[in-house]
CSV table of C-alpha atoms in Angstrom, one decimal:
chain,number,residue,atom,x,y,z
A,132,MET,CA,22.8,12.7,5.7
A,133,LYS,CA,21.1,9.3,4.2
A,134,LYS,CA,21.3,8.6,0.3
A,135,ILE,CA,18.1,6.9,-0.7
A,136,LEU,CA,17.5,5.2,-4.1
A,137,ILE,CA,13.7,4.9,-5.1
A,138,THR,CA,12.8,2.6,-8.0
A,139,GLY,CA,10.1,3.7,-10.2
A,140,VAL,CA,10.1,7.0,-11.8
A,141,ASN,CA,6.2,7.0,-12.5
A,142,SER,CA,5.2,5.4,-9.3
A,143,PHE,CA,2.4,7.2,-7.1
A,144,ILE,CA,4.0,6.1,-4.1
A,145,GLY,CA,7.5,6.7,-5.2
A,146,ASN,CA,6.9,10.3,-6.4
A,147,SER,CA,4.8,10.9,-3.0
A,148,LEU,CA,7.8,9.4,-0.8
A,149,GLU,CA,10.2,11.7,-2.9
A,150,ALA,CA,8.3,14.8,-2.2
A,151,TRP,CA,7.9,14.0,1.7
A,152,LEU,CA,11.6,13.0,2.0
A,153,ALA,CA,12.3,16.3,0.3
A,154,LYS,CA,10.9,18.3,3.1
A,155,HIS,CA,14.1,17.2,4.9
A,156,PRO,CA,16.9,18.3,2.8
A,157,ASP,CA,19.6,18.1,5.6
A,158,ALA,CA,18.7,14.5,6.4
A,159,PHE,CA,18.0,12.9,2.8
A,160,ALA,CA,19.5,12.8,-0.7
A,161,ILE,CA,17.0,11.3,-3.0
A,162,GLU,CA,17.5,9.4,-6.4
A,163,LYS,CA,14.9,7.7,-8.5
A,164,ILE,CA,15.7,5.1,-11.0
A,165,SER,CA,13.9,3.1,-13.8
A,166,LEU,CA,13.8,-0.6,-14.0
A,167,LYS,CA,12.1,-0.9,-17.5
A,168,ASN,CA,15.5,-1.7,-19.0
A,169,ASP,CA,18.9,-3.3,-18.1
A,170,ASP,CA,20.5,0.2,-17.3
A,171,TRP,CA,20.1,-0.4,-13.5
A,172,LYS,CA,22.5,-3.5,-13.7
A,173,ARG,CA,25.5,-1.2,-14.5
A,174,LYS,CA,24.7,1.3,-11.7
A,175,VAL,CA,26.8,1.1,-8.5
A,176,PHE,CA,24.7,1.1,-5.6
A,177,SER,CA,27.4,1.2,-2.8
A,178,GLN,CA,26.8,5.1,-2.4
A,179,TYR,CA,23.0,4.3,-1.0
A,180,ASP,CA,22.1,3.6,2.6
A,181,SER,CA,18.7,2.3,1.7
A,182,ILE,CA,16.9,1.2,-1.6
A,183,VAL,CA,13.0,1.5,-1.4
A,184,HIS,CA,11.7,-0.8,-4.0
A,185,VAL,CA,8.4,0.3,-5.2
A,186,ALA,CA,8.3,-0.3,-8.9
A,187,GLY,CA,6.3,-3.1,-10.1
A,188,ILE,CA,2.8,-4.1,-11.6
A,189,ALA,CA,0.2,-2.9,-9.1
A,190,HIS,CA,-3.2,-3.6,-10.7
A,191,VAL,CA,-4.9,-6.9,-10.3
A,192,SER,CA,-5.5,-8.9,-13.7
A,193,SER,CA,-7.0,-12.3,-14.3
A,194,ASP,CA,-5.6,-12.4,-17.7
A,195,GLU,CA,-3.2,-15.8,-18.1
A,196,ASN,CA,-1.3,-14.0,-20.7
A,197,LEU,CA,0.0,-11.6,-18.3
A,198,LYS,CA,0.8,-13.9,-15.7
A,199,GLU,CA,4.4,-14.6,-16.8
A,200,GLU,CA,4.9,-10.8,-16.6
A,201,TYR,CA,3.7,-10.4,-13.3
A,202,TYR,CA,6.2,-12.8,-11.8
A,203,ARG,CA,9.0,-11.5,-14.0
A,204,VAL,CA,8.4,-7.9,-12.8
A,205,ASN,CA,6.9,-8.4,-9.1
A,206,ARG,CA,9.2,-11.5,-8.1
A,207,ASP,CA,12.4,-12.0,-10.4
A,208,LEU,CA,12.9,-8.2,-10.7
A,209,THR,CA,12.6,-7.6,-7.0
A,210,ILE,CA,15.0,-10.7,-5.8
A,211,ASP,CA,17.6,-9.6,-8.5
A,212,LEU,CA,17.7,-6.0,-7.5
A,213,ALA,CA,18.1,-7.2,-4.0
A,214,LYS,CA,20.8,-9.4,-4.9
A,215,LYS,CA,22.6,-6.6,-6.3
A,216,ALA,CA,22.1,-4.2,-3.8
A,217,LYS,CA,23.5,-6.8,-1.2
A,218,ALA,CA,26.6,-7.4,-3.3
A,219,ASP,CA,27.1,-3.7,-3.8
A,220,GLY,CA,27.1,-3.0,0.2
A,221,VAL,CA,23.6,-1.3,0.7
A,222,LYS,CA,22.5,-1.7,4.2
A,223,GLN,CA,18.7,-1.5,4.0
A,224,PHE,CA,16.3,-2.9,1.3
A,225,ILE,CA,12.7,-1.7,1.6
A,226,PHE,CA,10.2,-3.6,-0.3
A,227,MET,CA,6.5,-2.6,-1.1
A,228,SER,CA,4.4,-5.7,-0.6
A,229,SER,CA,0.5,-5.7,-0.2
A,230,ILE,CA,-2.4,-6.6,1.8
A,231,ILE,CA,-3.4,-8.4,-1.3
A,232,ILE,CA,-1.4,-11.4,-0.3
A,233,TYR,CA,-4.3,-12.2,2.0
A,234,GLY,CA,-6.8,-12.3,-0.6
A,235,ALA,CA,-7.6,-16.0,-0.1
A,236,SER,CA,-6.4,-16.4,3.3
A,237,ASP,CA,-8.8,-17.7,6.3
A,238,ILE,CA,-9.8,-14.4,7.7
A,239,GLN,CA,-12.1,-14.4,10.8
A,240,ASN,CA,-14.7,-11.7,11.0
A,241,GLY,CA,-12.7,-9.8,8.4
A,242,ILE,CA,-9.7,-9.0,10.6
A,243,ILE,CA,-5.9,-10.0,9.6
A,244,THR,CA,-3.8,-10.8,12.5
A,245,ARG,CA,-0.2,-11.7,12.9
A,246,GLU,CA,-1.2,-15.5,12.9
A,247,THR,CA,-2.9,-15.1,9.5
A,248,VAL,CA,-1.2,-17.0,7.0
A,249,PRO,CA,-0.7,-15.2,3.3
A,250,LYS,CA,-2.7,-17.0,0.7
A,251,ALA,CA,-3.2,-15.2,-2.6
A,252,LYS,CA,-6.4,-15.6,-5.0
A,253,ASP,CA,-4.6,-14.5,-8.0
A,254,PHE,CA,-1.1,-14.3,-9.7
A,255,TYR,CA,-0.3,-10.6,-8.4
A,256,GLY,CA,-0.9,-11.7,-4.9
A,257,ASP,CA,1.3,-14.6,-5.4
A,258,SER,CA,3.9,-12.8,-7.3
A,259,LYS,CA,4.4,-10.7,-4.0
A,260,ILE,CA,4.3,-13.8,-1.7
A,261,GLN,CA,7.2,-15.3,-3.7
A,262,ALA,CA,9.0,-12.0,-3.9
A,263,GLU,CA,9.0,-11.6,-0.1
A,264,ALA,CA,10.1,-15.4,0.2
A,265,GLY,CA,12.9,-14.8,-1.9
A,266,LEU,CA,14.0,-11.7,-0.1
A,267,ASN,CA,14.0,-13.1,3.1
A,268,LYS,CA,16.8,-15.5,2.1
A,269,LEU,CA,18.9,-12.6,1.5
A,270,GLU,CA,18.7,-11.2,4.9
A,271,SER,CA,21.6,-10.7,6.9
A,272,PRO,CA,23.2,-8.8,9.8
A,273,ASN,CA,24.6,-6.3,6.9
A,274,PHE,CA,21.7,-6.4,4.7
A,275,ARG,CA,18.4,-5.7,6.5
A,276,ILE,CA,15.2,-6.3,4.6
A,277,ALA,CA,12.1,-4.3,5.6
A,278,ILE,CA,8.8,-5.7,3.9
A,279,ILE,CA,5.6,-3.5,4.0
A,280,ARG,CA,2.2,-4.9,3.4
A,281,PRO,CA,0.0,-1.7,3.3
A,282,PRO,CA,-3.7,-1.9,2.8
A,283,MET,CA,-5.2,0.4,0.0
A,284,SER,CA,-3.2,3.9,-0.4
A,285,TYR,CA,-4.9,6.9,-1.7
A,286,GLY,CA,-3.8,10.5,-2.1
A,287,LYS,CA,-4.0,12.9,-4.8
A,288,GLY,CA,-3.1,11.5,-8.0
A,289,SER,CA,-3.8,7.9,-6.9
A,290,LYS,CA,-4.9,5.1,-9.2
A,291,GLY,CA,-7.1,2.0,-8.5
A,292,ASN,CA,-10.5,1.9,-6.6
A,293,TYR,CA,-10.2,5.1,-4.6
A,294,PRO,CA,-10.7,7.4,-7.5
A,295,LYS,CA,-13.7,5.4,-8.9
A,296,LEU,CA,-15.4,5.5,-5.6
A,297,ALA,CA,-14.7,9.5,-5.2
A,298,LYS,CA,-16.0,10.0,-8.8
A,299,LEU,CA,-19.2,8.0,-7.6
A,300,ALA,CA,-19.5,9.9,-4.3
A,301,THR,CA,-19.7,13.3,-6.4
A,302,LYS,CA,-22.0,11.7,-9.0
A,303,ILE,CA,-24.7,9.9,-7.1
A,304,PRO,CA,-27.2,11.6,-4.5
A,305,PHE,CA,-27.5,8.6,-2.2
A,306,PHE,CA,-25.7,5.7,-1.1
A,307,PRO,CA,-26.2,2.5,0.9
A,308,ASN,CA,-25.4,2.9,4.6
A,309,LEU,CA,-24.0,-0.5,5.6
A,310,ASP,CA,-21.7,-0.8,8.6
A,311,ASN,CA,-18.3,-2.2,7.5
A,312,LYS,CA,-14.7,-1.4,8.1
A,313,ARG,CA,-11.6,-1.4,5.8
A,314,SER,CA,-8.1,-0.5,6.5
A,315,MET,CA,-6.5,2.1,4.4
A,316,ILE,CA,-3.6,4.6,4.3
A,317,HIS,CA,-3.1,8.0,3.1
A,318,VAL,CA,0.0,8.0,0.8
A,319,ASP,CA,1.7,11.1,3.3
A,320,ASN,CA,1.0,8.8,6.4
A,321,LEU,CA,2.8,5.9,4.3
A,322,SER,CA,5.7,8.1,3.3
A,323,GLU,CA,6.0,9.1,6.7
A,324,PHE,CA,6.0,5.5,8.1
A,325,ILE,CA,9.0,4.9,5.1
A,326,ARG,CA,10.9,7.8,6.5
A,327,LEU,CA,10.9,6.1,10.0
A,328,LEU,CA,12.0,3.0,8.8
A,329,ILE,CA,14.9,4.5,7.0
A,330,VAL,CA,15.9,6.8,10.1
A,331,ASN,CA,15.6,3.8,12.3
A,332,GLU,CA,17.1,1.4,10.2
A,333,GLU,CA,14.6,-1.1,10.6
A,334,GLU,CA,13.9,-4.7,9.3
A,335,GLY,CA,11.0,-7.2,9.4
A,336,VAL,CA,7.5,-7.2,8.2
A,337,PHE,CA,5.2,-4.0,8.7
A,338,PHE,CA,1.4,-3.5,8.5
A,339,PRO,CA,1.0,0.6,8.3
A,340,GLN,CA,-2.5,1.9,8.2
A,341,ASN,CA,-4.6,5.1,9.0
A,342,GLN,CA,-5.4,5.5,12.7
A,343,GLU,CA,-9.1,4.7,12.3
A,344,TYR,CA,-10.9,2.0,10.0
A,345,VAL,CA,-12.9,3.3,7.2
A,346,GLN,CA,-16.4,2.5,6.6
A,347,THR,CA,-17.5,2.9,2.8
A,348,SER,CA,-20.5,5.0,3.5
A,349,GLN,CA,-18.6,7.4,5.7
A,350,LEU,CA,-15.7,8.0,3.1
A,351,VAL,CA,-18.5,8.7,0.5
A,352,ARG,CA,-20.0,11.2,2.4
A,353,LEU,CA,-16.6,12.7,3.5
A,354,ILE,CA,-15.6,13.1,-0.3
A,355,ALA,CA,-19.0,14.4,-1.0
A,356,GLN,CA,-18.9,17.1,1.9
A,357,VAL,CA,-15.5,18.2,0.3
A,358,HIS,CA,-17.1,19.0,-3.0
A,359,GLY,CA,-20.1,20.5,-1.7
A,360,LYS,CA,-22.3,17.8,-2.5
A,361,ARG,CA,-25.2,16.3,-0.5
A,362,ASN,CA,-25.3,12.6,-0.1
A,363,PHE,CA,-28.2,10.7,1.5
A,364,GLN,CA,-27.6,7.6,3.0
A,365,THR,CA,-30.0,4.7,3.4
A,366,LYS,CA,-30.1,1.2,5.2
A,367,LEU,CA,-32.8,0.1,2.7
A,368,PHE,CA,-30.5,-2.1,0.3
A,369,ASN,CA,-28.6,-3.6,3.3
A,370,PRO,CA,-30.3,-7.0,3.3
A,371,ILE,CA,-29.6,-7.3,-0.5
A,372,ILE,CA,-25.9,-6.1,-0.2
A,373,LYS,CA,-25.2,-8.7,2.5
A,374,ARG,CA,-26.5,-11.4,0.4
A,375,LEU,CA,-24.4,-10.4,-2.4
A,376,LEU,CA,-21.2,-10.1,-0.4
A,377,ARG,CA,-19.9,-13.2,-1.9
A,378,ILE,CA,-19.6,-11.2,-5.2
A,379,ASN,CA,-16.0,-10.0,-5.4
A,380,THR,CA,-16.8,-6.6,-6.6
A,381,ILE,CA,-19.5,-6.1,-3.7
A,382,GLN,CA,-17.0,-7.5,-1.1
A,383,LYS,CA,-14.4,-4.6,-2.0
A,384,ILE,CA,-17.0,-2.0,-1.6
A,385,PHE,CA,-18.8,-3.3,1.4
A,386,GLY,CA,-17.0,-6.1,3.1
A,387,ASP,CA,-14.8,-6.0,6.3
A,388,TYR,CA,-11.0,-6.2,5.5
A,389,VAL,CA,-8.7,-4.9,7.9
A,390,TYR,CA,-5.5,-5.3,9.9
A,391,ASP,CA,-5.7,-5.9,13.6
A,392,GLN,CA,-5.0,-2.4,14.9
A,393,SER,CA,-2.2,-3.5,17.3
A,394,MET,CA,-0.2,-4.6,14.1
A,395,SER,CA,0.0,-1.3,13.1
A,396,ASP,CA,1.1,0.6,16.2
A,397,TYR,CA,4.8,1.4,15.1
A,398,HIS,CA,6.4,4.1,17.2
A,399,LYS,CA,2.9,4.8,18.8
A,400,GLY,CA,1.5,5.8,15.4
A,401,LEU,CA,3.7,8.8,14.9
A,402,TYR,CA,3.6,8.2,11.5
A,403,GLN,CA,-0.4,8.8,11.2
A,404,VAL,CA,0.2,12.4,10.7
A,405,TYR,CA,-3.2,12.9,9.2
A,406,ASN,CA,-6.6,11.6,10.4
A,407,LEU,CA,-9.3,10.3,7.8
A,408,LYS,CA,-11.2,13.7,7.4
A,409,GLU,CA,-8.0,15.5,7.0
A,410,SER,CA,-6.7,13.1,4.4
A,411,ILE,CA,-9.9,13.2,2.3
A,412,GLU,CA,-9.5,17.0,2.2
A,413,LEU,CA,-6.1,16.8,1.1
A,414,THR,CA,-6.9,14.2,-1.5
A,415,GLU,CA,-10.0,16.1,-3.1
A,416,LYS,CA,-9.0,19.6,-2.7
């Protein structure tokens, strides 16, 4: 049996992972810990095989008054936690980074490849890049570092852009039908991916995503269908939308932003337990 410590007692991903691993009671013993005060520094980590660090500031903000806090939590706290884990003899440290680190990267045709150099456009993304750099310095044969850079994750109880889009899908009767593609991952697919990283004692950088790319109009249509709503889609506004893709909000909804699928073929995609339609039904019902 492997003993797992998950950081972040109120984390959407952390809580989902805990529930997923609990389906294997003979394989995993799970604990969660808050990092909001310094109590964790007095806890002995030697009993754990893996620490899954998902605690952190997850939303994007342009408020310069919060900049120092982003680096304190997402970078400094991560590195301090990993240093203690290594000193206490933990074998594996799994860090939840983000696709956000490519926000200002040179991305051709909206496709991120292994050769794409991370470049952040805000201090949220940069705090993640710097955390990764600090972790890489700690890696050793007895202390394996696994860094996950997931795209937008979603599921029941998720926050961020997905619930906003879901609410929109149930309120408006029509939506633009523009061909685009986005990488996303349902939280259960992500949890299964993490489970496999733990079981296989992996190290390195990983890019999990759903089996299929998501077209925004398709996503809206699926959400509406689950709620018994009709959603008519039109290409009438496409010329206008294409001209507005330079605007950040429009880009987030209708732009292309994906990982090359070859980057995500871990164990032949066995972690992709739900396809898009199934995952939307699980999320919305």
